Structures are given as structure tokens and as C-alpha cells.
Short mmCIF file of C-alpha atoms in Angstrom, two decimals:
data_model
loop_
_atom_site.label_atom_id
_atom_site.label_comp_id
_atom_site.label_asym_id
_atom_site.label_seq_id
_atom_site.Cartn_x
_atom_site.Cartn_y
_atom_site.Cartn_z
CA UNK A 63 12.29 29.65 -2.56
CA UNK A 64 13.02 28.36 -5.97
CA UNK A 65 15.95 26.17 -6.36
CA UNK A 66 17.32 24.08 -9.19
CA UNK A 67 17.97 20.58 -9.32
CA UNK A 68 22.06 20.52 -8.81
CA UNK A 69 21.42 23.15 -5.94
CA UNK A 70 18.75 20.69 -4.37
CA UNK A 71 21.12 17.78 -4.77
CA UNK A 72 23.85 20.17 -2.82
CA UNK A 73 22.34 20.94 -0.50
CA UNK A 74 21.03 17.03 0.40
CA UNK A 75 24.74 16.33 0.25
CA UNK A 76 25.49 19.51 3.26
CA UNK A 77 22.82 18.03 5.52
CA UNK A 78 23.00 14.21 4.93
CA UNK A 79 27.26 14.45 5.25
CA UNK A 80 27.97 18.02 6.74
CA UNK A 81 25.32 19.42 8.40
CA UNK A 82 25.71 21.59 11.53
CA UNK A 83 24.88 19.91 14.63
CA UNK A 84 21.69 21.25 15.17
CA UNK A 85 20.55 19.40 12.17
CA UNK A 86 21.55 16.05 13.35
CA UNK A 87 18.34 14.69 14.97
CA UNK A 88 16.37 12.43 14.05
CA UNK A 89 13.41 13.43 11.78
CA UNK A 90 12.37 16.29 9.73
CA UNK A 91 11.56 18.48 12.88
CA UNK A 92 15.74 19.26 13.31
CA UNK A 93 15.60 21.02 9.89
CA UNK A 94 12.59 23.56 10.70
CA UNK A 95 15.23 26.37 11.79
CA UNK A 96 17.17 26.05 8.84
CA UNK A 97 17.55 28.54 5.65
CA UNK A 98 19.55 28.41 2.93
CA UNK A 99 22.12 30.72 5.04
CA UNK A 100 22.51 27.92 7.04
CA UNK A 101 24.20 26.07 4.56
CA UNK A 102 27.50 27.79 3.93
CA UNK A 103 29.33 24.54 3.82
CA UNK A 104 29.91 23.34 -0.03
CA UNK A 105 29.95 19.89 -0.25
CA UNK A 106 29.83 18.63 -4.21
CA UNK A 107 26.79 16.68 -5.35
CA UNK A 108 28.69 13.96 -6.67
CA UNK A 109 29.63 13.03 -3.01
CA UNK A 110 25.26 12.16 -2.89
CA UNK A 111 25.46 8.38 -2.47
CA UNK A 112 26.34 6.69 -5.10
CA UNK A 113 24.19 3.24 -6.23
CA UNK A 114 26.51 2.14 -9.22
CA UNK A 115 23.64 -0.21 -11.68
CA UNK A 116 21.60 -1.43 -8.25
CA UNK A 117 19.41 0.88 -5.87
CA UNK A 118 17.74 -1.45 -3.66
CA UNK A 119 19.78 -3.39 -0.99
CA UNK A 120 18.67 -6.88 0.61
CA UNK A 121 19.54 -8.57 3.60
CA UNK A 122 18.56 -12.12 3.11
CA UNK A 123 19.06 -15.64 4.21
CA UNK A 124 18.34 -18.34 1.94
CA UNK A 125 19.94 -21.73 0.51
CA UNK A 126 22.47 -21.07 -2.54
CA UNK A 127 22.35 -23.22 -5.12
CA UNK A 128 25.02 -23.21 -8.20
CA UNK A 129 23.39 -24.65 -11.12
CA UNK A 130 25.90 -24.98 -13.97
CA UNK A 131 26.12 -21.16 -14.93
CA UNK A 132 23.57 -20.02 -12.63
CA UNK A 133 23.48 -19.08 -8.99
CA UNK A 134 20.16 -19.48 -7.17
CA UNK A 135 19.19 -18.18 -3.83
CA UNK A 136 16.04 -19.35 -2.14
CA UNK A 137 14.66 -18.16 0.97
CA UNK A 138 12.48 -20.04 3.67
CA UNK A 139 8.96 -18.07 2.23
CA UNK A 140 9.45 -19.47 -1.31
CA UNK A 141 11.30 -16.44 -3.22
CA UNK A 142 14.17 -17.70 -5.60
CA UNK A 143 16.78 -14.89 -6.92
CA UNK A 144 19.71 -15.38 -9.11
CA UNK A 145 22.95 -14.09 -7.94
CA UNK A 146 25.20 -12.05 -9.76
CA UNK A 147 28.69 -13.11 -7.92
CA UNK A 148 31.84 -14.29 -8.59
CA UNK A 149 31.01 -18.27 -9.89
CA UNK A 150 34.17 -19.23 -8.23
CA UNK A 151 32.94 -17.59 -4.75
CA UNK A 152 30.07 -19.56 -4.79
CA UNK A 153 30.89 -23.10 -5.61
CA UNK A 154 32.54 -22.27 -1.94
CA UNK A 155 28.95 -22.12 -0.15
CA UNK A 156 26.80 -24.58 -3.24
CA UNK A 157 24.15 -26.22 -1.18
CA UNK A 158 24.57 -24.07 1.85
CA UNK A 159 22.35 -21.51 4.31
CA UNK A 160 24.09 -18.14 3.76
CA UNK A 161 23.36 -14.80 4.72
CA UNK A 162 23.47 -12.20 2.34
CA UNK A 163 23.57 -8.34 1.65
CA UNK A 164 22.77 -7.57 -1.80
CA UNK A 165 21.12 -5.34 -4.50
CA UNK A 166 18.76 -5.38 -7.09
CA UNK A 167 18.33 -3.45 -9.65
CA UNK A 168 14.89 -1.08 -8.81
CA UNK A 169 11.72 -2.03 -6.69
CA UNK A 170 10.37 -3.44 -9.25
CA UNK A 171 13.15 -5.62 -10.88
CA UNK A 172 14.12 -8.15 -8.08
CA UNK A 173 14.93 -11.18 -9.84
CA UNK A 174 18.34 -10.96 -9.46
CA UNK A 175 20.61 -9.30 -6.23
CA UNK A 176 24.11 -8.15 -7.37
CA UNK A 177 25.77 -9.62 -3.61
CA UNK A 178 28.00 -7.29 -1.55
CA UNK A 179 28.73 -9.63 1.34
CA UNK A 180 27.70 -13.36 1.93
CA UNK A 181 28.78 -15.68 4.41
CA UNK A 182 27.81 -19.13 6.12
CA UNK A 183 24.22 -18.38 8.19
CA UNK A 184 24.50 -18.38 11.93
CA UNK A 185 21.48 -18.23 14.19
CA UNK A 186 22.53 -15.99 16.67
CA UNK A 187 23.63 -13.19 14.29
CA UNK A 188 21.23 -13.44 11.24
CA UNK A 189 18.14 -14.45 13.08
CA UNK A 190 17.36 -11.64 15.57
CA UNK A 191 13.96 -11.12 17.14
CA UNK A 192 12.72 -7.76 16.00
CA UNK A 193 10.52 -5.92 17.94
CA UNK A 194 6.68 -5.83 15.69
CA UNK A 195 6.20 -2.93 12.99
CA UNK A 196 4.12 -0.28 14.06
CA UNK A 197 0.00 -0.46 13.90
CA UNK A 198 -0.26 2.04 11.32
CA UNK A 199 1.18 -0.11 8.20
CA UNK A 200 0.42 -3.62 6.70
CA UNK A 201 1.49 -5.04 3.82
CA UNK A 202 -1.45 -5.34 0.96
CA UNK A 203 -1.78 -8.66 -0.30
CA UNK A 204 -3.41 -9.42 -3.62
CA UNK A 205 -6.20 -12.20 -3.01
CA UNK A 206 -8.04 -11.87 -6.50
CA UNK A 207 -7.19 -10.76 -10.26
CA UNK A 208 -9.68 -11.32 -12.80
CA UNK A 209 -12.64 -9.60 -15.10
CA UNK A 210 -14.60 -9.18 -12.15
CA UNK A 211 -12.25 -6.64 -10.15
CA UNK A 212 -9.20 -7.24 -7.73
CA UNK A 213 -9.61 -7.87 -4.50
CA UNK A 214 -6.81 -6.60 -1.70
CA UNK A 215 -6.24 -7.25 1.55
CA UNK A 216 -4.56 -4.88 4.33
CA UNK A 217 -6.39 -1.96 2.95
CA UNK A 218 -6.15 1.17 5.78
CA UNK A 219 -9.86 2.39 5.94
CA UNK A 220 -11.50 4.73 7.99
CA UNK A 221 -15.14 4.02 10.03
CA UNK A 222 -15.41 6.48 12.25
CA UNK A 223 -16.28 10.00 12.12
CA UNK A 224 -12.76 10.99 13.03
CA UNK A 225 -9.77 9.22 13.03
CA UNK A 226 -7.66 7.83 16.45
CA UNK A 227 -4.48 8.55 16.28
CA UNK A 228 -3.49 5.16 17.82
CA UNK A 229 -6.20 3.16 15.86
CA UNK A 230 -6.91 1.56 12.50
CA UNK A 231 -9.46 0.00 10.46
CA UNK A 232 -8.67 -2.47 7.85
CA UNK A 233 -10.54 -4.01 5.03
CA UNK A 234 -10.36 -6.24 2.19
CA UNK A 235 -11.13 -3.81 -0.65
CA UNK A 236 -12.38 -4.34 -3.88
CA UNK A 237 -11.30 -2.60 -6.65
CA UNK A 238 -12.48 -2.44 -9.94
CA UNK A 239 -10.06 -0.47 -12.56
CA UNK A 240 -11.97 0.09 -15.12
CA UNK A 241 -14.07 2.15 -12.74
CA UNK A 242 -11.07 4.50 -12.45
CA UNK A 243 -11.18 8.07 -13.10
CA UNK A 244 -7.91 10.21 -12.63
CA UNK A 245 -4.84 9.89 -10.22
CA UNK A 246 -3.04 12.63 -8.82
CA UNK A 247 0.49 13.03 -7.51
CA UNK A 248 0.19 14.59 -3.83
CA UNK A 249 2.79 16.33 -2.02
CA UNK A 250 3.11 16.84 1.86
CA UNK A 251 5.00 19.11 2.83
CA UNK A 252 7.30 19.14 6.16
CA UNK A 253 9.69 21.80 7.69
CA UNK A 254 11.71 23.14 5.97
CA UNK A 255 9.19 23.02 3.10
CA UNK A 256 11.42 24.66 0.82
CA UNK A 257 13.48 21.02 1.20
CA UNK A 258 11.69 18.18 2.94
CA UNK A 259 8.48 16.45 1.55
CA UNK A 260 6.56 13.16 0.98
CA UNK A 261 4.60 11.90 -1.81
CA UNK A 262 2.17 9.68 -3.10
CA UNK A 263 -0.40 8.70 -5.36
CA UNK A 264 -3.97 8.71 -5.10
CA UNK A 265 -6.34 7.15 -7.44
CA UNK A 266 -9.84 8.35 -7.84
CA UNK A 267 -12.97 6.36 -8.66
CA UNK A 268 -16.58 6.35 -9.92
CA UNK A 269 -19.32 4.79 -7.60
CA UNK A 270 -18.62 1.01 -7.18
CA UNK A 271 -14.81 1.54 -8.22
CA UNK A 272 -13.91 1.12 -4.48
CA UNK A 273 -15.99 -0.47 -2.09
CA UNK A 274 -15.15 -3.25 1.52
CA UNK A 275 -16.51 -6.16 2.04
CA UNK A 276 -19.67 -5.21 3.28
CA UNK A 277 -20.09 -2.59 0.07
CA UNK A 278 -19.06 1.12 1.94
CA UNK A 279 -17.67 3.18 -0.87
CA UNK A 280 -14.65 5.14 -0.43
CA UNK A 281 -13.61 7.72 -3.20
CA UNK A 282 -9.97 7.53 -3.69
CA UNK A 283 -7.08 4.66 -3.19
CA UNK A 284 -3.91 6.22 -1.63
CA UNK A 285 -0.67 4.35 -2.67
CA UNK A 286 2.11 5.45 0.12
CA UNK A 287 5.12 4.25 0.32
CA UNK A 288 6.98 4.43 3.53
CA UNK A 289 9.74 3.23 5.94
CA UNK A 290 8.33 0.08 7.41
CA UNK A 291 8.78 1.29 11.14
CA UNK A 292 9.03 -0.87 14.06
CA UNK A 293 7.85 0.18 17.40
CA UNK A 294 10.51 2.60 18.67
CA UNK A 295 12.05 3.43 15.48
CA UNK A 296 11.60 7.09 14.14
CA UNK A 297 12.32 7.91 10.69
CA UNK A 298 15.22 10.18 9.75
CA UNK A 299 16.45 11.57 6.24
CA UNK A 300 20.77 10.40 7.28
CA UNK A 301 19.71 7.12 8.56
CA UNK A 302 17.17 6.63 5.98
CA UNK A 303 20.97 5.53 3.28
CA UNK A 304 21.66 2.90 5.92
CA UNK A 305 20.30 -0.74 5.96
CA UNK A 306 18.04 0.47 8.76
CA UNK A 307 14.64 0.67 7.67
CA UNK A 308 12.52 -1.61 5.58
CA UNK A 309 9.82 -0.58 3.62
CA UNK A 310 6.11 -1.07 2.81
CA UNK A 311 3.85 0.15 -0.29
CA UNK A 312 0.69 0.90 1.85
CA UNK A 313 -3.13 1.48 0.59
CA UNK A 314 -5.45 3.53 2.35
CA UNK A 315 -8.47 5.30 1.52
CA UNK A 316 -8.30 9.03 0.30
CA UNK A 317 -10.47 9.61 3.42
CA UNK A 318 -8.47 7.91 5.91
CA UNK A 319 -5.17 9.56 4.33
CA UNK A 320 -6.31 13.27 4.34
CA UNK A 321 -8.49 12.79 7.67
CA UNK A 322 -4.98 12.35 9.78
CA UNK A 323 -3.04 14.26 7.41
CA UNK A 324 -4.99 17.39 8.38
CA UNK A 325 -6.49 16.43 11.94
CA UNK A 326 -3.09 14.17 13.37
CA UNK A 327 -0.63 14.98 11.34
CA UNK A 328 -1.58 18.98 11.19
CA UNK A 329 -0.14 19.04 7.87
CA UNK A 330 -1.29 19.68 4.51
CA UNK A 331 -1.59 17.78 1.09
CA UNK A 332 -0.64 19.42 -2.76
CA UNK A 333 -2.23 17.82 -5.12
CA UNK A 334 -0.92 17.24 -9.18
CA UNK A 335 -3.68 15.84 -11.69
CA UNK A 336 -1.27 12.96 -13.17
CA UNK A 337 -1.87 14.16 -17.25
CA UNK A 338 -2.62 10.14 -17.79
CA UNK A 339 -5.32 8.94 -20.11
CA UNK A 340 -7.85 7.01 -18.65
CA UNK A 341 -6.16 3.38 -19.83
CA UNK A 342 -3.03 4.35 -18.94
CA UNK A 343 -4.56 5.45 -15.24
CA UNK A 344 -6.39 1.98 -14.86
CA UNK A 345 -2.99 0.40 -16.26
CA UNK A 346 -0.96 1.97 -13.43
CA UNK A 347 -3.65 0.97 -11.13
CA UNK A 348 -3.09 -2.22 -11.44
CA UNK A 349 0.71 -2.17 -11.88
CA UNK A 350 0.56 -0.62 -8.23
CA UNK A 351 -1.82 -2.89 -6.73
CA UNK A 352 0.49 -6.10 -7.75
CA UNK A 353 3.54 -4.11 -6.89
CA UNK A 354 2.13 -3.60 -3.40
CA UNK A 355 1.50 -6.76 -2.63
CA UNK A 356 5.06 -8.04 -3.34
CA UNK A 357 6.92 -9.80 -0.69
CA UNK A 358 9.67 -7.33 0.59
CA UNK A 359 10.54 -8.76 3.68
CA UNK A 360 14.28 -7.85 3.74
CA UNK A 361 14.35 -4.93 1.31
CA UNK A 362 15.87 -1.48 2.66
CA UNK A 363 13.97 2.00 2.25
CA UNK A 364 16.65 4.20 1.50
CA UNK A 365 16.87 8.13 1.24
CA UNK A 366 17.71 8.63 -2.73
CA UNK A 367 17.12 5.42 -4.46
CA UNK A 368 14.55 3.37 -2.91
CA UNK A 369 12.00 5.71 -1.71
CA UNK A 370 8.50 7.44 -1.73
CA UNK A 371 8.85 9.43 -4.74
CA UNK A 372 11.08 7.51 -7.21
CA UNK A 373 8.82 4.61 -6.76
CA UNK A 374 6.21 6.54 -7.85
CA UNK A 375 7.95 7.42 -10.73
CA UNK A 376 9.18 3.48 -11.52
CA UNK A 377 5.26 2.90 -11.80
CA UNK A 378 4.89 5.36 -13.84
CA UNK A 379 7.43 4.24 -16.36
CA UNK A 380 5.67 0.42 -16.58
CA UNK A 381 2.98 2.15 -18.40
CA UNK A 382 4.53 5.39 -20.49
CA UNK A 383 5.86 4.63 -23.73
CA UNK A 384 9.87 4.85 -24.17
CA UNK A 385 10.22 7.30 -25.48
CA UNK A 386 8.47 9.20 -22.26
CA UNK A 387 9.95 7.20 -19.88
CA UNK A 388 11.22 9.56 -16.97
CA UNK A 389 15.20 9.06 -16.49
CA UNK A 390 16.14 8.16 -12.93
CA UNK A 391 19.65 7.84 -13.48
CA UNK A 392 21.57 11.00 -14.26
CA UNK A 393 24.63 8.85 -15.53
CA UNK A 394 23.44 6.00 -15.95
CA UNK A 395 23.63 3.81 -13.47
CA UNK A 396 26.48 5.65 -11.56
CA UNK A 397 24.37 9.14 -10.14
CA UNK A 398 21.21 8.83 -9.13
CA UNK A 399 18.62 11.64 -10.85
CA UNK A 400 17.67 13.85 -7.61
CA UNK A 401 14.73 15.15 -9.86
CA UNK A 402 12.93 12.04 -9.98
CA UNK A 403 13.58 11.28 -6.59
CA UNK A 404 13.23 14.36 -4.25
CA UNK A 405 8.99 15.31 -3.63
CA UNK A 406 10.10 18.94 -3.48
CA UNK A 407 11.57 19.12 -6.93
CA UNK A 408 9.82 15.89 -8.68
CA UNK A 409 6.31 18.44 -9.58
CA UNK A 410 8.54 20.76 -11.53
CA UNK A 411 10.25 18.18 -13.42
CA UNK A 412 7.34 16.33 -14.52
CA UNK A 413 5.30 19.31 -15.44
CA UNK A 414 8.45 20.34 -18.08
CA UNK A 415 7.40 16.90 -19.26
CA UNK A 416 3.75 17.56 -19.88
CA UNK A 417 3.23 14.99 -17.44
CA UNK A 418 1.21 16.48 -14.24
CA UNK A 419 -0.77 19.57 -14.46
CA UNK A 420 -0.45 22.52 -12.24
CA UNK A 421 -0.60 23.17 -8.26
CA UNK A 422 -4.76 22.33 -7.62
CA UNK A 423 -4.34 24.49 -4.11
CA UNK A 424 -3.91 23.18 -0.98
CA UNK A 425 -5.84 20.04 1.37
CA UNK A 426 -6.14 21.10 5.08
CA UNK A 427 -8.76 21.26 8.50
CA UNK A 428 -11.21 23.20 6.43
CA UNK A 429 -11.47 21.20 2.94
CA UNK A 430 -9.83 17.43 4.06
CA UNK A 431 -13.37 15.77 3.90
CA UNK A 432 -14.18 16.78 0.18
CA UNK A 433 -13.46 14.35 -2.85
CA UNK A 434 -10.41 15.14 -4.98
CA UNK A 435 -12.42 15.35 -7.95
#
């Protein structure tokens, strides 16, 4: 089914605000029955959430600080924001522990959180004991950065033969970028496919490019970025626009990836050659291995503007010139750009670009163990 990018952005709006009831359930799996017939309610695209100049929400708590003009915010693990909030407003809480809800502007422009909310910090209702994230996810953390390589923690691998589907290998990896070789934009498909999707990148190396500790070579780095689920939780496109979910920008190898893909998951994997010259490839490389390792603790996934795909996209802006730079704001800052953000309709809009090649078939049970390239 082909379908346009204000159609697309419709029909998000039906199920995310008017769906049926049978499409109310948590996950992906409610929307398998649908069609397109199914959607006979018209609900205008400009009722899609609506992110004014900042996508990414915050719940924090940290000391304010007003310092002449400026308002600082630091938390307890050594992150300092400004504030952009009423001066007046916050002389009220100068020197104080607040709590706050706030945005920035994309995930990779944090320094300062447009507040929405703030008020004094109280124990009992800003310090909750969470249950733990699930196994499957860690955040990377960037040990080493120099002419040698870099060097990343929290790295998903896979040892055995087969993966488990309730256990995971980890490894410091290290990675060398100028051992780099293409990257590829991968789609996964879920029911309905003509709607629902995730994507990611996957960077492919020569021999050495990507090795553990103890040397084992892997052949591509997966960049993933995902709800940061904690036990119990189960990811679902309506809740996914609340402050409900955090999020984590998770490495794994290409073989650990497409093993459960195909043999857990029992899905399948599209993948895009990324139309990136071989600098620009090791420069996004990079960008992506810092950006992982960022500190989000507090940070929201959300649906539209903070999420697998336009994240992608945000990296690959830090290396295209400007005048290639992929829009993500239809009006700027006011309506999010549902091409650069949803994985079903993101392919078609880069390829009008020139900037990912076409379809390179499909990754399943009988082709999962093969190199990308």
C-alpha cells in the first residue's frame, strides 16, 4: 500500500486520538487486523502533537541557580543546563532543590530545557524507587577517544551459536573509524507493515574495525534507539507521547541484532545503503558513538519527536552540509515533519533526496548470519 506523507500523518492522528477500541492495546500486535477501511474516522493532521521549538521533555531534579541573567540547573550526577524561564519565577526558588519538567530543543542539543512546570523538590514525590530496566539494554559509555580507536563500553555482543532470548553478552568494543566501510539504514517491519516500523543504523567494517577485548571480530555496529523499558513495562505507540518511557541509544553487533531479529523476534530487517562517502560514514560514526554515550537519565522517548527514526536522521544532519540538511520541522518549530520521523515513510523521503539507495531485499531465518556487505 502506498501512501503519502499527509495521509501517513492522518492516519497516526485516527489511531493515536481516535482509534476504534480494538486498537487500544498496548503494542504493535492491536494494529495487525487493521486496513485502511478501518480508518473511516477523519481526524486532521494538525491535531498530531504538537512540540512548539522543543521535542525532547525532561523530568529532572537539580539545584537552580540564578546567576545575574542566567538560570542554571545542576543535577546530583554533574550535568548543568540553563533554563529558559521567566527570570522573575526563578529568583522565587535561587539556591533551591526543584523538580522540573522541561524541554530541550533535539537529542542532541540539551544545553538548555525550555521549563513547563517546576516546583520545590520533595522526597516522597520526586524520588520514587523504580523497578530496574530490562536486561536487554545498557547505556554505552565512551571510555577512550584518540588516534588509536574508541573504545565503548555496554556493547550487546553475541558468543554463542544462537542467541537466548533471556540472555546477553556484553563487551567493551573497540572501534576504529577509519576502518569503516558503509552504513545502512534498516527497517523492521511490524503489523500492520503498511504503518508500524523500527529503524536503525548499522555500520559496517573492514577486519580489525570492530573487535572485544579479547580481539573477536564482529562485522557490523548496530546503533538502536529504543524506549528504555523497565521490567513490566511494554512499549506502545499512544503511550509512547506521554512522559512514560525513557530512552537509550543502544550498540550491538550486526550479528547479535539480526540473530534475534530473525530467530526471537521472527521478524525481518530492510536494509538502505546510506549514499554517504566514506568520511562522512566514519564522521557519523563517531558523532553516534559520543551521542550514545550521553547521560539521559531523565529524558522521555516519545512517539513523533524523540524517537528511533528522527534520531537517526539528527545524526545524519551533524555531518551533511546545509544545504542537505534533512528538515524535521514542517513549520518550523510548530509541526513536526512525519517524513523524517515515521520508519515506514522515512526510505522514500530520503531516496527523493539522493540520500539512501534502493530496497537491498529482505534479512530473515535463511540469510540472518551473512555480512551486510
Amino acid at each position: 500500500m502506498n501512501i503519502n506523507a499527509s495521509f501517513f500523518a492522518k492516519i497516526i492522528s485516527i489511531i493515536l486520538f481516535a482509534a476504534p477500541a480494538h486498537a487500544q492495546q498496548p503494542g504493535f500486535s492491536a494494529l495487525e487486523g487493521m486496513t485502511a477501511a478501518d480508518l473511516s474516522i477523519a481526524v486532521p493532521a494538525d491535531q498530531l502533537p504538537e512540540s512548539k521549538k522543543f521535542g525532547v521533555t525532561y523530568r529532572l531534579n537539580g539545584v537552580l541557580t540564578v546567576d545575574g541573567e542566567k538560570i542554571l540547573f545542576n543535577t546530583a550526577d554533574g550535568r548543568v543546563f540553563t533554563l529558559d524561564m521567566s527570570l522573575r519565577k526563578a529568583r522565587g526558588f535561587d539556591g533551591q532543590t526543584v523538580n522540573v519538567r522541561a524541554k530541550a530543543i533535539a537529542a542532541d542539543d540539551m544545553g538548555t530545557l525550555n521549563v513547563d512546570e517546576i516546583e520545590l523538590y520533595d522526597p516522597a514525590a520526586h524520588d520514587i524507587q523504580l523497578p530496574p530496566r530490562q536486561d536487554k539494554r545498557r547505556v554505552a559509555r565512551l571510555v577512550a577517544d584518540g588516534k588509536s580507536g574508541m573504545e565503548v563500553e555496554n556493547v550487546r555482543w553475541l558468543y554463542d551459536a544462537e542467541p537466548a532470548e533471556d540472555k546477553f553478552d556484553w563487551a567493551t568494543a573497540k572501534i576504529r573509524p577509519e576502518l569503516v566501510k558503509k552504513v545502512y539504514f534498516i527497517k523492521k517491519p511490524f503489523p500492520p507493515e503498511w504503518l508500524a516500523a523500527h529503524s536503525l543504523f548499522v555500520f559496517t567494517f573492514e577486519d580489525g574495525g570492530l573487535t572485544d577485548a579479547n580481539g573477536s571480530q564482529a562485522s557490523g555496529l548496530a546503533l538502536t534507539i529504543e524506549a528504555f523499558l523497565r521490567e513490566g513495562e511494554v512499549y506502545d505507540l499512544k503511550t509512547g507521547l506521554k512522559d512514560r518511557f525513557g530512552i537509550v541509544w543502544l550498540l550491538t553487533t550486526w550479528e547479535d541484532y539480526a540473530a534475534r531479529t530473525a530467530l526471537i523476534d521472527k521478524a525481518r530487517l530492510i536494509p538502505y545503503e546510506v549514499k554517504f562517502s566514506r568520511a562522512q560514514t566514519a564522521e557519523m560514526l563517531r558523532e553516534a558513538l559520543r551521542l550514545s554515550s550521553v547521560n539521559r537519565d531523565g529524558e522521555f522517548y516519545h512517539t513523533v519527536t524523540n524517537n528511533c527514526t528522527n534520531n537517526l536522521l539528527i545524526l545524519m544532519n551533524r555531518v551533511l552540509p546545509e544545504k542537505q540538511r534533512i528538515r524535521m520541522w514542517t513549520i518550523p518549530y510548530l509541526v513536526y515533519n512525519v517524513r523524517a520521523t515515521m520508519p515506514v515513510v522515512v526510505p522514500g523521503y530520503l531516496q527523493g533526496k539522493g540520500l539512501l539507495g534502493p530496497e537491498l531485499g529482505t534479512i530473515d531465518t535463511s540469510n540472518y548470519k551473512l555480512p551486510l556487505d
